[in-house]
Amino acid sequence: MSLCVFFVWECGGSDAKYSKCLEDGDCTIRINVKLFSGDIPVSPDSKFWNSPQGPAKTSVDLGPQLITNPQWPNPSIKKVLISVARTEIQIAVRLEWQDDSVDRGIDQSRLYTDQAAIMFPLNSNQEVPPITMGGENSPVNIWQWKAGRQVAADAAEQGSATPLSPVEDLNAEGFSTLTHQDAQNVSGKGMRSGNGWQVVFKRNLTNPDEHDIQFVGSTPMAVALWNGGNRETNGQKGLAGWILLDFGDGTD
């Protein structure tokens, strides 16, 4: 695939298609992404994420997955709080949701672990991809956190020169096409808070990796959450459709 597909600053225009995703109904809501200075904390319980001067929290409803079998008409997680922040170098997304049970896939099947994922279109010179993890010739970049990986990352953190990340950097072109990237460029951390989870995903805005989204302007993002205690895995999840992350660059 040509560089023009991935590196949109070489092709003229970063979000010509995305600018109308709200008007066209492809995006459901808008989240304004405020510009900050300094290093964005990866810890979800940092004061940065909870102060009045920090990024705002937007409540988003999660719906069922009714597109592919097995369908999941009644996901147990109904809402997620989303906060997004950026600097001139970094972008970070924080998710917070209620989940009374803690399911790390240790004492039970590893299939059923609490999970969170955010998804971005890879080709910003195309229409918004299908919400079904992209489609043929409409790839997506997915960042996925798992409670089971968080346990392993926490255990390996001390004394490790190359710590394990609880977040995976993935690609897909539709259901059953999920691919692990050789280069893992996303960091993150998940923590319990009361009766729920808080998770932060963080990455540089741009990089040379053609398999990664390049944040050169406003872009859509989708969210999926899994409750391992409700035997949710793969397509059995709660889903929020495309949300426009507005960088304040003139997109509508």
PDB file of C-alpha atoms in Angstrom:
ATOM      1  CA  MET A   1       0.000   0.000   0.000  1.00  0.00           C
ATOM      2  CA  SER A   2       1.380   3.417  -0.886  1.00  0.00           C
ATOM      3  CA  LEU A   3       2.636   5.939   1.630  1.00  0.00           C
ATOM      4  CA  CYS A   4      -0.034   8.330   0.360  1.00  0.00           C
ATOM      5  CA  VAL A   5      -2.708   6.124   1.921  1.00  0.00           C
ATOM      6  CA  PHE A   6      -1.180   6.201   5.375  1.00  0.00           C
ATOM      7  CA  PHE A   7       0.764   9.427   5.671  1.00  0.00           C
ATOM      8  CA  VAL A   8      -1.899  11.944   4.830  1.00  0.00           C
ATOM      9  CA  TRP A   9       0.335  14.984   5.207  1.00  0.00           C
ATOM     10  CA  GLU A  10       1.967  13.846   1.942  1.00  0.00           C
ATOM     11  CA  CYS A  11      -1.374  13.634   0.184  1.00  0.00           C
ATOM     12  CA  GLY A  12      -2.967  16.970   0.932  1.00  0.00           C
ATOM     13  CA  GLY A  13      -5.568  17.276   3.675  1.00  0.00           C
ATOM     14  CA  SER A  14      -5.776  15.388   6.947  1.00  0.00           C
ATOM     15  CA  ASP A  15      -9.489  15.017   7.515  1.00  0.00           C
ATOM     16  CA  ALA A  16     -11.445  16.087   4.451  1.00  0.00           C
ATOM     17  CA  LYS A  17     -13.723  13.059   4.823  1.00  0.00           C
ATOM     18  CA  TYR A  18     -13.986  13.107   8.600  1.00  0.00           C
ATOM     19  CA  SER A  19     -15.033  16.753   8.775  1.00  0.00           C
ATOM     20  CA  LYS A  20     -18.603  15.806   7.859  1.00  0.00           C
ATOM     21  CA  CYS A  21     -18.956  12.604   9.871  1.00  0.00           C
ATOM     22  CA  LEU A  22     -21.363  14.246  12.336  1.00  0.00           C
ATOM     23  CA  GLU A  23     -23.406  15.826   9.555  1.00  0.00           C
ATOM     24  CA  ASP A  24     -23.509  12.543   7.640  1.00  0.00           C
ATOM     25  CA  GLY A  25     -24.479  10.564  10.733  1.00  0.00           C
ATOM     26  CA  ASP A  26     -21.341   8.407  10.727  1.00  0.00           C
ATOM     27  CA  CYS A  27     -20.280   9.934  14.064  1.00  0.00           C
ATOM     28  CA  THR A  28     -22.690  10.094  16.984  1.00  0.00           C
ATOM     29  CA  ILE A  29     -21.163  12.798  19.184  1.00  0.00           C
ATOM     30  CA  ARG A  30     -18.215  15.158  19.414  1.00  0.00           C
ATOM     31  CA  ILE A  31     -15.503  15.269  22.087  1.00  0.00           C
ATOM     32  CA  ASN A  32     -13.377  18.409  22.139  1.00  0.00           C
ATOM     33  CA  VAL A  33      -9.720  17.477  22.639  1.00  0.00           C
ATOM     34  CA  LYS A  34      -8.053  20.181  24.704  1.00  0.00           C
ATOM     35  CA  LEU A  35      -4.391  21.021  24.181  1.00  0.00           C
ATOM     36  CA  PHE A  36      -2.165  20.749  27.270  1.00  0.00           C
ATOM     37  CA  SER A  37       1.551  21.204  27.933  1.00  0.00           C
ATOM     38  CA  GLY A  38       4.009  18.769  29.478  1.00  0.00           C
ATOM     39  CA  ASP A  39       3.830  14.994  29.730  1.00  0.00           C
ATOM     40  CA  ILE A  40       0.366  13.424  29.955  1.00  0.00           C
ATOM     41  CA  PRO A  41       0.191  10.994  32.914  1.00  0.00           C
ATOM     42  CA  VAL A  42      -0.452   7.374  31.979  1.00  0.00           C
ATOM     43  CA  SER A  43      -1.761   6.605  35.464  1.00  0.00           C
ATOM     44  CA  PRO A  44      -5.588   6.757  35.430  1.00  0.00           C
ATOM     45  CA  ASP A  45      -5.761   8.061  39.007  1.00  0.00           C
ATOM     46  CA  SER A  46      -3.489  11.041  38.363  1.00  0.00           C
ATOM     47  CA  LYS A  47      -4.855  14.395  39.514  1.00  0.00           C
ATOM     48  CA  PHE A  48      -4.501  15.545  35.914  1.00  0.00           C
ATOM     49  CA  TRP A  49      -7.462  13.407  34.852  1.00  0.00           C
ATOM     50  CA  ASN A  50      -9.697  14.441  37.745  1.00  0.00           C
ATOM     51  CA  SER A  51      -9.013  18.147  38.235  1.00  0.00           C
ATOM     52  CA  PRO A  52     -11.400  20.858  36.992  1.00  0.00           C
ATOM     53  CA  GLN A  53      -8.563  22.138  34.806  1.00  0.00           C
ATOM     54  CA  GLY A  54      -8.038  18.721  33.224  1.00  0.00           C
ATOM     55  CA  PRO A  55      -9.822  17.154  30.255  1.00  0.00           C
ATOM     56  CA  ALA A  56     -13.599  16.995  30.521  1.00  0.00           C
ATOM     57  CA  LYS A  57     -15.372  13.670  31.026  1.00  0.00           C
ATOM     58  CA  THR A  58     -18.005  12.790  28.439  1.00  0.00           C
ATOM     59  CA  SER A  59     -20.587  10.104  29.226  1.00  0.00           C
ATOM     60  CA  VAL A  60     -21.262   7.839  26.242  1.00  0.00           C
ATOM     61  CA  ASP A  61     -23.869   5.080  26.024  1.00  0.00           C
ATOM     62  CA  LEU A  62     -22.814   1.592  24.965  1.00  0.00           C
ATOM     63  CA  GLY A  63     -25.105  -0.418  22.746  1.00  0.00           C
ATOM     64  CA  PRO A  64     -25.421  -4.061  21.705  1.00  0.00           C
ATOM     65  CA  GLN A  65     -23.406  -5.847  19.044  1.00  0.00           C
ATOM     66  CA  LEU A  66     -26.014  -7.101  16.571  1.00  0.00           C
ATOM     67  CA  ILE A  67     -23.977  -7.211  13.371  1.00  0.00           C
ATOM     68  CA  THR A  68     -22.256 -10.585  13.515  1.00  0.00           C
ATOM     69  CA  ASN A  69     -22.884 -13.914  15.243  1.00  0.00           C
ATOM     70  CA  PRO A  70     -22.893 -14.555  18.074  1.00  0.00           C
ATOM     71  CA  GLN A  71     -24.852 -11.360  18.562  1.00  0.00           C
ATOM     72  CA  TRP A  72     -24.813  -9.704  21.976  1.00  0.00           C
ATOM     73  CA  PRO A  73     -28.115  -7.890  22.508  1.00  0.00           C
ATOM     74  CA  ASN A  74     -27.688  -7.065  26.189  1.00  0.00           C
ATOM     75  CA  PRO A  75     -24.140  -6.086  27.201  1.00  0.00           C
ATOM     76  CA  SER A  76     -23.732  -5.603  30.928  1.00  0.00           C
ATOM     77  CA  ILE A  77     -21.744  -2.353  30.637  1.00  0.00           C
ATOM     78  CA  LYS A  78     -24.101   0.442  29.609  1.00  0.00           C
ATOM     79  CA  LYS A  79     -22.006   3.614  29.874  1.00  0.00           C
ATOM     80  CA  VAL A  80     -18.413   4.788  29.672  1.00  0.00           C
ATOM     81  CA  LEU A  81     -16.832   8.084  30.699  1.00  0.00           C
ATOM     82  CA  ILE A  82     -14.323   9.267  28.099  1.00  0.00           C
ATOM     83  CA  SER A  83     -11.596  11.885  28.570  1.00  0.00           C
ATOM     84  CA  VAL A  84      -9.130  12.825  25.836  1.00  0.00           C
ATOM     85  CA  ALA A  85      -6.060  15.049  26.099  1.00  0.00           C
ATOM     86  CA  ARG A  86      -3.257  16.026  23.774  1.00  0.00           C
ATOM     87  CA  THR A  87      -0.034  17.994  23.740  1.00  0.00           C
ATOM     88  CA  GLU A  88       2.042  19.028  20.756  1.00  0.00           C
ATOM     89  CA  ILE A  89       3.592  15.537  20.914  1.00  0.00           C
ATOM     90  CA  GLN A  90       1.212  13.103  22.644  1.00  0.00           C
ATOM     91  CA  ILE A  91      -2.405  12.018  22.769  1.00  0.00           C
ATOM     92  CA  ALA A  92      -4.060  10.064  25.579  1.00  0.00           C
ATOM     93  CA  VAL A  93      -7.535   8.590  26.044  1.00  0.00           C
ATOM     94  CA  ARG A  94      -8.943   7.694  29.450  1.00  0.00           C
ATOM     95  CA  LEU A  95     -11.938   5.371  29.866  1.00  0.00           C
ATOM     96  CA  GLU A  96     -13.853   4.841  33.101  1.00  0.00           C
ATOM     97  CA  TRP A  97     -16.722   2.410  33.592  1.00  0.00           C
ATOM     98  CA  GLN A  98     -18.625   0.489  36.240  1.00  0.00           C
ATOM     99  CA  ASP A  99     -17.957  -3.234  36.606  1.00  0.00           C
ATOM    100  CA  ASP A 100     -18.673  -4.741  40.002  1.00  0.00           C
ATOM    101  CA  SER A 101     -16.697  -7.922  39.342  1.00  0.00           C
ATOM    102  CA  VAL A 102     -12.952  -8.232  38.742  1.00  0.00           C
ATOM    103  CA  ASP A 103     -12.208 -10.731  35.983  1.00  0.00           C
ATOM    104  CA  ARG A 104      -8.559 -11.093  35.045  1.00  0.00           C
ATOM    105  CA  GLY A 105      -8.751 -14.462  33.308  1.00  0.00           C
ATOM    106  CA  ILE A 106      -6.577 -16.175  35.917  1.00  0.00           C
ATOM    107  CA  ASP A 107      -8.790 -18.457  37.987  1.00  0.00           C
ATOM    108  CA  GLN A 108     -11.145 -19.060  35.075  1.00  0.00           C
ATOM    109  CA  SER A 109     -10.921 -19.391  31.318  1.00  0.00           C
ATOM    110  CA  ARG A 110      -8.529 -16.840  29.879  1.00  0.00           C
ATOM    111  CA  LEU A 111     -11.214 -16.039  27.335  1.00  0.00           C
ATOM    112  CA  TYR A 112     -13.268 -14.165  29.890  1.00  0.00           C
ATOM    113  CA  THR A 113     -11.263 -11.199  31.102  1.00  0.00           C
ATOM    114  CA  ASP A 114     -12.320  -7.577  31.508  1.00  0.00           C
ATOM    115  CA  GLN A 115     -11.219  -5.648  28.426  1.00  0.00           C
ATOM    116  CA  ALA A 116     -11.373  -2.258  26.748  1.00  0.00           C
ATOM    117  CA  ALA A 117     -10.509  -1.196  23.214  1.00  0.00           C
ATOM    118  CA  ILE A 118     -10.510   1.981  21.182  1.00  0.00           C
ATOM    119  CA  MET A 119     -10.491   1.960  17.387  1.00  0.00           C
ATOM    120  CA  PHE A 120      -9.389   4.512  14.791  1.00  0.00           C
ATOM    121  CA  PRO A 121      -9.603   4.625  10.977  1.00  0.00           C
ATOM    122  CA  LEU A 122      -6.209   4.090   9.401  1.00  0.00           C
ATOM    123  CA  ASN A 123      -6.859   5.836   6.080  1.00  0.00           C
ATOM    124  CA  SER A 124      -8.028   9.384   6.677  1.00  0.00           C
ATOM    125  CA  ASN A 125      -8.480  10.051   2.950  1.00  0.00           C
ATOM    126  CA  GLN A 126     -11.350   7.544   2.849  1.00  0.00           C
ATOM    127  CA  GLU A 127     -14.848   7.460   4.281  1.00  0.00           C
ATOM    128  CA  VAL A 128     -15.275   6.360   7.887  1.00  0.00           C
ATOM    129  CA  PRO A 129     -14.761   2.555   7.926  1.00  0.00           C
ATOM    130  CA  PRO A 130     -17.472   0.092   8.946  1.00  0.00           C
ATOM    131  CA  ILE A 131     -17.858  -0.174  12.714  1.00  0.00           C
ATOM    132  CA  THR A 132     -17.297  -3.923  12.260  1.00  0.00           C
ATOM    133  CA  MET A 133     -13.556  -3.546  12.980  1.00  0.00           C
ATOM    134  CA  GLY A 134     -13.103  -1.967   9.574  1.00  0.00           C
ATOM    135  CA  GLY A 135     -13.537  -3.774   6.296  1.00  0.00           C
ATOM    136  CA  GLU A 136     -11.675  -4.904   3.209  1.00  0.00           C
ATOM    137  CA  ASN A 137      -9.422  -2.035   2.081  1.00  0.00           C
ATOM    138  CA  SER A 138     -10.723  -0.020   5.073  1.00  0.00           C
ATOM    139  CA  PRO A 139      -8.243  -0.940   7.822  1.00  0.00           C
ATOM    140  CA  VAL A 140      -8.438   0.237  11.399  1.00  0.00           C
ATOM    141  CA  ASN A 141      -5.913   0.654  14.203  1.00  0.00           C
ATOM    142  CA  ILE A 142      -7.091  -0.829  17.521  1.00  0.00           C
ATOM    143  CA  TRP A 143      -5.606  -0.270  20.979  1.00  0.00           C
ATOM    144  CA  GLN A 144      -6.744  -2.990  23.377  1.00  0.00           C
ATOM    145  CA  TRP A 145      -6.294  -3.295  27.137  1.00  0.00           C
ATOM    146  CA  LYS A 146      -6.923  -6.515  29.054  1.00  0.00           C
ATOM    147  CA  ALA A 147      -7.099  -6.992  32.807  1.00  0.00           C
ATOM    148  CA  GLY A 148      -5.135 -10.227  32.445  1.00  0.00           C
ATOM    149  CA  ARG A 149      -2.293  -8.426  30.670  1.00  0.00           C
ATOM    150  CA  GLN A 150      -2.356  -5.754  33.373  1.00  0.00           C
ATOM    151  CA  VAL A 151      -1.653  -8.405  36.019  1.00  0.00           C
ATOM    152  CA  ALA A 152       1.309  -9.678  34.006  1.00  0.00           C
ATOM    153  CA  ALA A 153       2.562  -6.142  33.357  1.00  0.00           C
ATOM    154  CA  ASP A 154       2.363  -5.220  37.041  1.00  0.00           C
ATOM    155  CA  ALA A 155       4.246  -8.391  38.006  1.00  0.00           C
ATOM    156  CA  ALA A 156       6.995  -7.746  35.459  1.00  0.00           C
ATOM    157  CA  GLU A 157       7.292  -4.025  36.132  1.00  0.00           C
ATOM    158  CA  GLN A 158       9.943  -4.149  38.847  1.00  0.00           C
ATOM    159  CA  GLY A 159      13.463  -4.587  37.538  1.00  0.00           C
ATOM    160  CA  SER A 160      12.460  -5.116  33.936  1.00  0.00           C
ATOM    161  CA  ALA A 161      14.415  -3.307  31.242  1.00  0.00           C
ATOM    162  CA  THR A 162      11.654  -4.027  28.723  1.00  0.00           C
ATOM    163  CA  PRO A 163       8.393  -3.961  30.673  1.00  0.00           C
ATOM    164  CA  LEU A 164       5.344  -5.738  29.312  1.00  0.00           C
ATOM    165  CA  SER A 165       2.592  -3.386  28.221  1.00  0.00           C
ATOM    166  CA  PRO A 166      -1.004  -4.124  29.246  1.00  0.00           C
ATOM    167  CA  VAL A 167      -2.066  -2.549  25.937  1.00  0.00           C
ATOM    168  CA  GLU A 168      -1.758  -4.125  22.490  1.00  0.00           C
ATOM    169  CA  ASP A 169      -1.378  -2.211  19.225  1.00  0.00           C
ATOM    170  CA  LEU A 170      -3.462  -4.045  16.603  1.00  0.00           C
ATOM    171  CA  ASN A 171      -4.887  -3.817  13.094  1.00  0.00           C
ATOM    172  CA  ALA A 172      -7.988  -5.251  11.459  1.00  0.00           C
ATOM    173  CA  GLU A 173      -9.944  -5.183   8.198  1.00  0.00           C
ATOM    174  CA  GLY A 174     -13.174  -6.670   9.521  1.00  0.00           C
ATOM    175  CA  PHE A 175     -14.245  -9.305  12.033  1.00  0.00           C
ATOM    176  CA  SER A 176     -11.838 -12.231  12.541  1.00  0.00           C
ATOM    177  CA  THR A 177      -8.902 -10.340  10.996  1.00  0.00           C
ATOM    178  CA  LEU A 178      -7.299  -8.946  14.168  1.00  0.00           C
ATOM    179  CA  THR A 179      -3.513  -8.759  13.759  1.00  0.00           C
ATOM    180  CA  HIS A 180      -0.841  -8.034  16.374  1.00  0.00           C
ATOM    181  CA  GLN A 181       1.681  -5.447  15.180  1.00  0.00           C
ATOM    182  CA  ASP A 182       5.404  -6.180  15.263  1.00  0.00           C
ATOM    183  CA  ALA A 183       6.026  -2.665  16.581  1.00  0.00           C
ATOM    184  CA  GLN A 184       4.059  -1.864  19.730  1.00  0.00           C
ATOM    185  CA  ASN A 185       3.870   1.921  20.019  1.00  0.00           C
ATOM    186  CA  VAL A 186       1.030   2.390  22.519  1.00  0.00           C
ATOM    187  CA  SER A 187       1.473   2.546  26.287  1.00  0.00           C
ATOM    188  CA  GLY A 188      -1.249   2.354  28.901  1.00  0.00           C
ATOM    189  CA  LYS A 189      -2.379   1.376  32.343  1.00  0.00           C
ATOM    190  CA  GLY A 190      -5.559   0.098  33.960  1.00  0.00           C
ATOM    191  CA  MET A 191      -6.602   0.320  37.606  1.00  0.00           C
ATOM    192  CA  ARG A 192      -9.551  -0.584  39.760  1.00  0.00           C
ATOM    193  CA  SER A 193     -11.434   2.316  41.276  1.00  0.00           C
ATOM    194  CA  GLY A 194     -14.281   1.483  43.624  1.00  0.00           C
ATOM    195  CA  ASN A 195     -16.661  -0.716  41.652  1.00  0.00           C
ATOM    196  CA  GLY A 196     -15.141  -0.153  38.237  1.00  0.00           C
ATOM    197  CA  TRP A 197     -12.138   0.230  35.975  1.00  0.00           C
ATOM    198  CA  GLN A 198     -10.103   3.206  34.803  1.00  0.00           C
ATOM    199  CA  VAL A 199      -7.809   2.777  31.789  1.00  0.00           C
ATOM    200  CA  VAL A 200      -5.490   5.178  29.971  1.00  0.00           C
ATOM    201  CA  PHE A 201      -4.125   4.664  26.444  1.00  0.00           C
ATOM    202  CA  LYS A 202      -1.249   6.900  25.334  1.00  0.00           C
ATOM    203  CA  ARG A 203       0.852   7.383  22.198  1.00  0.00           C
ATOM    204  CA  ASN A 204       2.725  10.025  20.240  1.00  0.00           C
ATOM    205  CA  LEU A 205       0.506  11.908  17.819  1.00  0.00           C
ATOM    206  CA  THR A 206       2.574  10.786  14.838  1.00  0.00           C
ATOM    207  CA  ASN A 207       5.252   8.215  14.090  1.00  0.00           C
ATOM    208  CA  PRO A 208       6.800   6.512  11.037  1.00  0.00           C
ATOM    209  CA  ASP A 209       4.731   3.317  11.404  1.00  0.00           C
ATOM    210  CA  GLU A 210       2.423   2.840   8.415  1.00  0.00           C
ATOM    211  CA  HIS A 211       0.195   0.530  10.466  1.00  0.00           C
ATOM    212  CA  ASP A 212      -0.575   3.242  13.040  1.00  0.00           C
ATOM    213  CA  ILE A 213      -3.070   6.057  12.877  1.00  0.00           C
ATOM    214  CA  GLN A 214      -1.411   9.450  12.465  1.00  0.00           C
ATOM    215  CA  PHE A 215      -3.174  12.146  14.494  1.00  0.00           C
ATOM    216  CA  VAL A 216      -2.754  15.123  12.178  1.00  0.00           C
ATOM    217  CA  GLY A 217      -6.262  16.455  12.756  1.00  0.00           C
ATOM    218  CA  SER A 218      -9.689  15.592  14.088  1.00  0.00           C
ATOM    219  CA  THR A 219     -10.472  11.895  13.809  1.00  0.00           C
ATOM    220  CA  PRO A 220     -13.245   9.413  14.670  1.00  0.00           C
ATOM    221  CA  MET A 221     -12.843   6.915  17.504  1.00  0.00           C
ATOM    222  CA  ALA A 222     -14.993   3.945  18.532  1.00  0.00           C
ATOM    223  CA  VAL A 223     -15.044   2.196  21.924  1.00  0.00           C
ATOM    224  CA  ALA A 224     -15.744  -1.377  23.018  1.00  0.00           C
ATOM    225  CA  LEU A 225     -15.892  -2.840  26.542  1.00  0.00           C
ATOM    226  CA  TRP A 226     -16.098  -6.431  27.767  1.00  0.00           C
ATOM    227  CA  ASN A 227     -17.201  -7.742  31.168  1.00  0.00           C
ATOM    228  CA  GLY A 228     -15.478 -11.069  31.752  1.00  0.00           C
ATOM    229  CA  GLY A 229     -17.892 -11.834  34.574  1.00  0.00           C
ATOM    230  CA  ASN A 230     -20.716 -11.757  32.029  1.00  0.00           C
ATOM    231  CA  ARG A 231     -18.796 -14.180  29.771  1.00  0.00           C
ATOM    232  CA  GLU A 232     -18.136 -11.472  27.217  1.00  0.00           C
ATOM    233  CA  THR A 233     -15.360 -11.986  24.653  1.00  0.00           C
ATOM    234  CA  ASN A 234     -14.647 -11.237  20.986  1.00  0.00           C
ATOM    235  CA  GLY A 235     -17.872  -9.884  19.416  1.00  0.00           C
ATOM    236  CA  GLN A 236     -19.786 -10.254  22.677  1.00  0.00           C
ATOM    237  CA  LYS A 237     -19.289  -6.724  23.958  1.00  0.00           C
ATOM    238  CA  GLY A 238     -20.767  -3.309  24.557  1.00  0.00           C
ATOM    239  CA  LEU A 239     -20.088  -0.929  21.692  1.00  0.00           C
ATOM    240  CA  ALA A 240     -20.051   2.836  21.164  1.00  0.00           C
ATOM    241  CA  GLY A 241     -20.007   3.859  17.508  1.00  0.00           C
ATOM    242  CA  TRP A 242     -17.828   6.494  15.912  1.00  0.00           C
ATOM    243  CA  ILE A 243     -17.173   9.563  18.064  1.00  0.00           C
ATOM    244  CA  LEU A 244     -15.486  12.615  16.541  1.00  0.00           C
ATOM    245  CA  LEU A 245     -12.366  13.663  18.447  1.00  0.00           C
ATOM    246  CA  ASP A 246     -12.324  17.356  17.602  1.00  0.00           C
ATOM    247  CA  PHE A 247      -8.872  18.962  17.658  1.00  0.00           C
ATOM    248  CA  GLY A 248     -10.355  22.396  17.044  1.00  0.00           C
ATOM    249  CA  ASP A 249      -8.914  22.496  13.537  1.00  0.00           C
ATOM    250  CA  GLY A 250     -12.044  23.666  11.771  1.00  0.00           C
ATOM    251  CA  THR A 251     -13.789  20.329  11.290  1.00  0.00           C
ATOM    252  CA  ASP A 252     -17.519  20.053  11.920  1.00  0.00           C
TER     253      ASP A 252
END
